[in-house]
Structures are given as structure tokens and as C-alpha cells.
XYZ file of C-alpha atoms in Angstrom:
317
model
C 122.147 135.772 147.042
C 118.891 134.385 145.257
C 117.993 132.209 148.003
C 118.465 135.171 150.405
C 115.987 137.347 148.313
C 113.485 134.536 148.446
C 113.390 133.903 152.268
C 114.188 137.292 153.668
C 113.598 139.792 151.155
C 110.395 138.499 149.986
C 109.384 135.966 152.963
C 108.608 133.340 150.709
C 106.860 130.238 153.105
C 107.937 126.881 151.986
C 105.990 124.074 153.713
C 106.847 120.269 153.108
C 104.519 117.191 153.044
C 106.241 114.151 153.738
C 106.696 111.581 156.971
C 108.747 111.771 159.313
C 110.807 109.118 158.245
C 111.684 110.750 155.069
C 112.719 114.256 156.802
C 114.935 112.429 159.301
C 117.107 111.634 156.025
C 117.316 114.837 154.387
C 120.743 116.115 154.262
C 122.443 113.175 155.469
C 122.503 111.153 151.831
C 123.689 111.320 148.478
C 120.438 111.605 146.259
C 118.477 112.641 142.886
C 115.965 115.042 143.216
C 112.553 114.948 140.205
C 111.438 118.007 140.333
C 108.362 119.377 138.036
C 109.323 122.064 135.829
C 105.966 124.428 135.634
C 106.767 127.766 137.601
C 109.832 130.437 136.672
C 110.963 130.225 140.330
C 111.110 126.265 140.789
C 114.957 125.889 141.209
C 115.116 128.605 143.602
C 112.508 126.655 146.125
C 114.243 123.803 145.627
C 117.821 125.663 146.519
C 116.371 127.305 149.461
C 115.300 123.777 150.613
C 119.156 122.532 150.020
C 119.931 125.497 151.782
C 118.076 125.089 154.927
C 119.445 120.947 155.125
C 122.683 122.269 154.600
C 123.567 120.874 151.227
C 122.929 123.753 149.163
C 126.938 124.070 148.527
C 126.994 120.572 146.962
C 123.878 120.258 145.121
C 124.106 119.657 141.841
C 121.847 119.397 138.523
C 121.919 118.359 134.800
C 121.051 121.681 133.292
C 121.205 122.811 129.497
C 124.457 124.103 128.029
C 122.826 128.000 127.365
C 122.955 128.332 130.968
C 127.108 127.806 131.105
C 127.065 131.184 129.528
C 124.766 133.113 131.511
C 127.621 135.952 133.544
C 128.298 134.405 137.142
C 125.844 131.926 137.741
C 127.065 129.697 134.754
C 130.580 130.274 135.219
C 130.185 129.536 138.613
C 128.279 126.224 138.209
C 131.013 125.002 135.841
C 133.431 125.115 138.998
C 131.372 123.317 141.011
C 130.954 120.463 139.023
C 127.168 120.997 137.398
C 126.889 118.803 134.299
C 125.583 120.446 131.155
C 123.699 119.076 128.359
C 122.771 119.893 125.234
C 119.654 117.952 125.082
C 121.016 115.860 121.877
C 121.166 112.500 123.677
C 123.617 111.371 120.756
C 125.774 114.509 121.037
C 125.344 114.351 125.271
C 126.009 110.532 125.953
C 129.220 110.920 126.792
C 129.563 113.863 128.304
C 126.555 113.236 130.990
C 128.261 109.630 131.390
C 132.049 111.538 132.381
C 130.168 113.922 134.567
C 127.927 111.729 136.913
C 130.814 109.286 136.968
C 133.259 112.261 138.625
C 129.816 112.924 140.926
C 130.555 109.200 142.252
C 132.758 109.782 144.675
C 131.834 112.960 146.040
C 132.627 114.039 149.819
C 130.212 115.701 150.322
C 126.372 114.540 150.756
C 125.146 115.473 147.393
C 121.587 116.335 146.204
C 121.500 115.879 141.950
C 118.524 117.345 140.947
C 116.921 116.167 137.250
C 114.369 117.868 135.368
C 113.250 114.739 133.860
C 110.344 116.853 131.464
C 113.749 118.240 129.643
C 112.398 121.600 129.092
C 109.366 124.103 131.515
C 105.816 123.512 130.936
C 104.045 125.476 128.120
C 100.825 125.220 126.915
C 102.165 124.483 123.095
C 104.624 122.128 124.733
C 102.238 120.178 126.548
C 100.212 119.564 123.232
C 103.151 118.402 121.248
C 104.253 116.014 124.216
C 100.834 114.214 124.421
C 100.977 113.533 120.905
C 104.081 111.795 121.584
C 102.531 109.981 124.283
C 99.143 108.978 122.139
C 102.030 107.783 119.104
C 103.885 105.269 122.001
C 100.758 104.385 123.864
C 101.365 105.842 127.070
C 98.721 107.680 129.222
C 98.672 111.067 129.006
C 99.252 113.341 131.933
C 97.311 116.131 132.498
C 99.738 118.837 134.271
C 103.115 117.654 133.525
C 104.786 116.963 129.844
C 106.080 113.084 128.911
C 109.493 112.339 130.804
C 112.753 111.705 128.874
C 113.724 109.020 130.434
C 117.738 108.758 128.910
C 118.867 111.098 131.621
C 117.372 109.473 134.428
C 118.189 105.869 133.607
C 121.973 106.981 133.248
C 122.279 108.783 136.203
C 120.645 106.024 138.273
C 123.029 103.547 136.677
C 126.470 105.811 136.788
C 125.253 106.452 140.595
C 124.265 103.246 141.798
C 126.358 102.159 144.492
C 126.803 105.953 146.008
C 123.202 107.499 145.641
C 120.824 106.566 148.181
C 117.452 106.840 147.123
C 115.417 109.005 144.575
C 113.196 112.415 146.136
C 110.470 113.027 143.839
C 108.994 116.296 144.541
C 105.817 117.789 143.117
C 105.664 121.470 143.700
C 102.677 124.128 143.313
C 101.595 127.591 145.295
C 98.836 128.344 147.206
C 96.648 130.632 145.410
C 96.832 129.400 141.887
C 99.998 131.517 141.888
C 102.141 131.754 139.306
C 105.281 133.272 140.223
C 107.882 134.976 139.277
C 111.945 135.691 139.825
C 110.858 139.655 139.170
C 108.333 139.314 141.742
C 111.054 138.242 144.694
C 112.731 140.865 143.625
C 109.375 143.229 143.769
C 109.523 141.843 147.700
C 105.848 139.898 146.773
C 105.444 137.345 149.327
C 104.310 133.363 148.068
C 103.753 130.204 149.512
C 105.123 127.374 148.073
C 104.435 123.735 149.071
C 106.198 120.656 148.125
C 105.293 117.378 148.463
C 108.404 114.883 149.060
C 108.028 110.945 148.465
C 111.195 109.055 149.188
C 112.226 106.065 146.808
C 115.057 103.448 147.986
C 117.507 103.398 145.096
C 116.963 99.542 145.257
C 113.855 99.861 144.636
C 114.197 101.162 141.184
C 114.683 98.475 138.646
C 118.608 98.215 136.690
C 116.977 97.574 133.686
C 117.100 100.482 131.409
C 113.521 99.923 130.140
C 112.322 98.678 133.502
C 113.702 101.748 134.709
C 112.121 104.265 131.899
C 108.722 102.590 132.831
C 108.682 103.408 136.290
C 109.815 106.941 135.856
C 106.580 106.668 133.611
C 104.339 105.711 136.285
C 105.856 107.958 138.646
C 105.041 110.709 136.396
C 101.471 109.147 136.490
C 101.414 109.677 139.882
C 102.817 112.757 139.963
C 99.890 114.054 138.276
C 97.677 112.415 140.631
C 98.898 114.695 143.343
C 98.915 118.051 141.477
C 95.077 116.327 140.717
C 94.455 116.191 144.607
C 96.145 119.681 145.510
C 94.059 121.455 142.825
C 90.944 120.244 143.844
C 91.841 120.187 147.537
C 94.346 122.721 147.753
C 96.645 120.468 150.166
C 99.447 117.573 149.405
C 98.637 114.471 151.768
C 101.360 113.734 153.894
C 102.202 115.543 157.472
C 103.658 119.196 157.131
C 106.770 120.720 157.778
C 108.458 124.166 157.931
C 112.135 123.682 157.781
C 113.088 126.934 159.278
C 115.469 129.719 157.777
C 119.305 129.890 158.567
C 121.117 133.179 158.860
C 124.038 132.056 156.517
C 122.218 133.181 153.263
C 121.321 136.891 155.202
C 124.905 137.089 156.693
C 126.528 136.111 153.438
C 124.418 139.005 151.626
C 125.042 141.763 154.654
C 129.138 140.832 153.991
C 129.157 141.188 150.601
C 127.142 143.953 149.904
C 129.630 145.369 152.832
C 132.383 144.702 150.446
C 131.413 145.718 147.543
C 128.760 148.042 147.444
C 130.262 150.748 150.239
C 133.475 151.514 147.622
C 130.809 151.675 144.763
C 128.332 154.584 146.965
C 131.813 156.053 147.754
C 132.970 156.188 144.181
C 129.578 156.991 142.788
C 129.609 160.319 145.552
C 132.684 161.324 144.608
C 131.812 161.187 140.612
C 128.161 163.679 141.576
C 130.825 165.506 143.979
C 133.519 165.964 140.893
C 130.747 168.019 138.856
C 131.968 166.506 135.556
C 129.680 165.803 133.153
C 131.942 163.334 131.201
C 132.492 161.082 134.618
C 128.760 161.463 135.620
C 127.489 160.094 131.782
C 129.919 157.136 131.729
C 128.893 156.501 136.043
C 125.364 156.247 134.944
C 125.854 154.672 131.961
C 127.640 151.571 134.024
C 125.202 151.959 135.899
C 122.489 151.028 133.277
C 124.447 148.787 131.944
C 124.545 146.433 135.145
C 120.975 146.906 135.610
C 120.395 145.669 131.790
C 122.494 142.841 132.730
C 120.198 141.728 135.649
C 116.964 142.017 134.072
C 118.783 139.556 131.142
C 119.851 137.259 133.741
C 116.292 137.325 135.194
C 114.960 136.847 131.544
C 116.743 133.356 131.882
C 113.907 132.287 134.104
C 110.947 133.996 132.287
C 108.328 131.109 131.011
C 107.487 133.175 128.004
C 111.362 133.673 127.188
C 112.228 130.739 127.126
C 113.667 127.959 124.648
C 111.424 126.627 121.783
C 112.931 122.812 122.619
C 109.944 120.854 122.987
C 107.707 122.773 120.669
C 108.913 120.780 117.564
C 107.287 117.576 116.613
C 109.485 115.049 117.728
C 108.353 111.296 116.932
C 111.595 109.592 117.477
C 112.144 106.963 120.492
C 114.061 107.877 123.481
């Protein structure tokens, strides 16, 4: 339903910059994703890009616990096999470990998709993180925060042998935009553009340390690129527009089919009854799901969201 709100309802563009090479792969490998974590509506460009390579049913992410107990979309997740953290590597170990090792043998062609910053970019956040970076001697980044590198080195060594090769993906909107989930659902249009570089899993050293230092550098360059599109307002690569399926549309037209022509029935027939008990407690459900909503969307607001990151933290990885 999101991803249909963000390509039809709202006509969000999506272009890629890549090669060739690298597009003739998606959607026919296993595969983590690095995604930046700056903008409220990242996850959803990255689903509707699952989506349109037909993966988006068994894509997968390490995500924090909170979001297990968010009505529908946690519960949901939990079925399909997302693994949840609590970003405690002492308290998670284990239970990232038994997840990506049931992720081993999947069926499917999976896309696992890491936030490797841990936590959305902030201001604050960014401060505290380059502090940790001056402490350990590493170069500072300008528009991303220091990558945790536990969760990537584990889920490059419990997937080795059935994951591919690594997508890092840089994101940003045209504009200077920043944008928002309430704004898809205000129907404002954006244009997102991601810049895909393709990484042979071979390539990427077994060594844990090896490993955490080239998740370093790729952060490095990483901020190179949001560097160049900032100043040139363009990702170098060749473009592409993946176009939209219907399946996301159809799936919404069905459903609200379903279930929302019994709920405009009932509702008539509550106005129709003229009681004013039936009409309160109507209306009152009413508000009551819309409450729910805008808390769900509050999930995704920047300025709502968790204070991990904003503590200093000196301790190694």
C-alpha cells in the first residue's frame, strides 16, 4: 500500500545511476543493500525499487526491535522473516547470528538491506559521531554519520556462500528536498535519485577488521558522491527509469474493494439509523483509526525519532 501511494498517488520519479552491467543483475541475486539513512521516506524508495525488480516480497532488513510493535507493518515483518535488533551488539549477537543464518537458504532471490549508520541522520547525531571518529582516528565524513561495522561484518560472514555481491546505494532528491511520508500522502510529487555501485561479495575481505575497514572507506566514498551531487546536482553513472508495475495499484483497487465498500455501507446505514449513540461511537472509530495512522506515520518523522546516537559513546565496535 505505501509503495502504491508513492508511485501512483503521489508520482514520485525514481531515476537510477549505475551501468548497465549492474542493472542486468538486479533481481536475479541474493544481495545486501547500504543504504544512507538521511530522509523520512528512504525505505519506501528503496521498496518501490524492490518492487519494480520484483523482489519486493522477499526483501528483507535488520531493523530495530520498536518497529516489531508498530500495528501491521511490524507484525507483518515478523512473518516474513525481518531480523530485529536491539542495537546492544552484546544483547543482539545471537539473535542477528540465528536470523541471517535462517536467511541462508532462502528460495527466493533476496535483497537484505542494512542501515549500516545504525540510527537517521541528525544534526546532534552527526556531531557526537565525528567525535567518535576524531577519538579512533578515522576521517570524518561530511554528510553521513560513522558506520557500525558489527552488523555488516556478520551478515557478510553468515551469508557468504549464498549472497552475491553488496549494492551500495547513496540516495538524495532533486531540489534540496527533504521529504516526507505525510507529504505522499498530501499527493506532493518528488524526485528521488539513487546512485547504485555493485561490489562482488569476493571482493570484500573475510577478515572481520579487513572487512570493518572497507565498509569505512566505502563510507568515504559515499560521501564523495553526495559531495559531487550537491555541487553538481547529478550522480555519475548512466540513468535509468525502471518503470512502474500495476501489481502495487491493482493490489490497492482490491483491497480497498474489500474492505472499504462494507465500511461506506455500514457507516450509511449508522447516519441513516438517526441515533446519536451509534453515530458518536462511528465517528469516534473513526478518529481513532485516523490517530492510529498519523502514529504510524510518526514512526518515520526525523524529529520523532529515537535519541540512540545522541549519547556519547566512546566504546569500540
Amino acid at each position: 500500500e505505501l509503495v502504491m501511494l508513492l508511485e501512483w498517488w503521489s508520482g514520485t520519479e525514481c531515476t537510477l545511476f549505475s551501468d548497465e552491467a549492474t542493472v542486468r543483475c538486479f533481481g536475479k541475486e541474493h544481495v545486501i543493500i547500504i543504504l544512507n539513512h538521511n530522509f523520512e521516506i528512504d525505505f519506501l524508495c528503496g521498496w518501490t525499487m524492490t518492487e519494480r525488480f520484483g523482489v519486493l516480497g522477499s526483501s528483507k532488513v535488520l531493523a530495530k526491535r520498536e518497529l516489531l510493535y508498530v500495528p501491521l507493518i511490524g507484525w507483518t515483518w515478523y512473518f516474513l522473516e525481518i531480523v530485529f535488533c536491539k542495537r546492544k551488539w552484546e544483547e543482539d549477537r545471537d539473535t542477528v547470528v540465528e536470523g541471517l543464518k535462517r536467511l541462508a537458504d532462502y528460495p527466493e532471490y533476496m535483497w537484505f538491506l542494512l542501515y549500516c549508520e545504525g540510527t537517521r541522520f541528525t544534526e546532534t547525531k552527526h556531531r557526537i559521531s565525528m567525535e567518535v571518529a576524531e577519538s579512533k582516528g578515522l576521517p570524518k565524513l561530511k554528510y553521513h554519520l560513522l558506520p557500525r561495522t558489527k552488523g555488516f561484518t556478520t551478515a557478510v560472514q553468515c551469508l557468504r556462500g549464498t549472497v552475491s555481491a553488496v549494492y551500495d546505494v547513496t540516495l538524495n532528491f532533486r531540489g534540496n528536498k527533504n521529504p516526507s511520508l505525510l507529504g505522499i500522502l498530501y499527493g506532493k510529487k518528488y524526485e528521488a535519485d539513487m546512485c547504485v555501485r555493485r561490489f562482488p561479495l569476493e571482493d570484500i575481505p573475510q577478515d572481520e577488521k579487513e572487512a570493518a575497514n572497507w565498509l569505512h572507506k566505502l563510507y568515504q566514498e559515499k560521501d564523495a558522491l553526495q559531495e559531487m551531487y550537491n555541487q553538481e546536482g547529478i550522480f555519475p553513472g548512466q540513468q535509468f527509469k525502471p518503470p512502474r508495475r500495476p501489481w502495487t495499484l491493482l493490489n490497492f483497487l482490491f483491497w480497498a474493494t474489500v474492505l472499504l465498500s462494507p465500511l461506506f455501507t455500514f457507516g450509511f446505514g449508522v447516519f441513516a439509523s438517526g441515533s446519536p449513540l451509534l453515530i458518536l461511537a462511528f465517528l469516534g472509530l473513526v478518529g481513532a483509526a485516523s490517530f492510529g495512522v498519523r502514529r504510524l506515520i510518526g514512526v518515520t518523522e526525523i524529529e520523532k525519532g529515537s535519541s540512540y546516537g545522541n549519547q556519547e559513546f566512546k566504546k569500540k565496535e
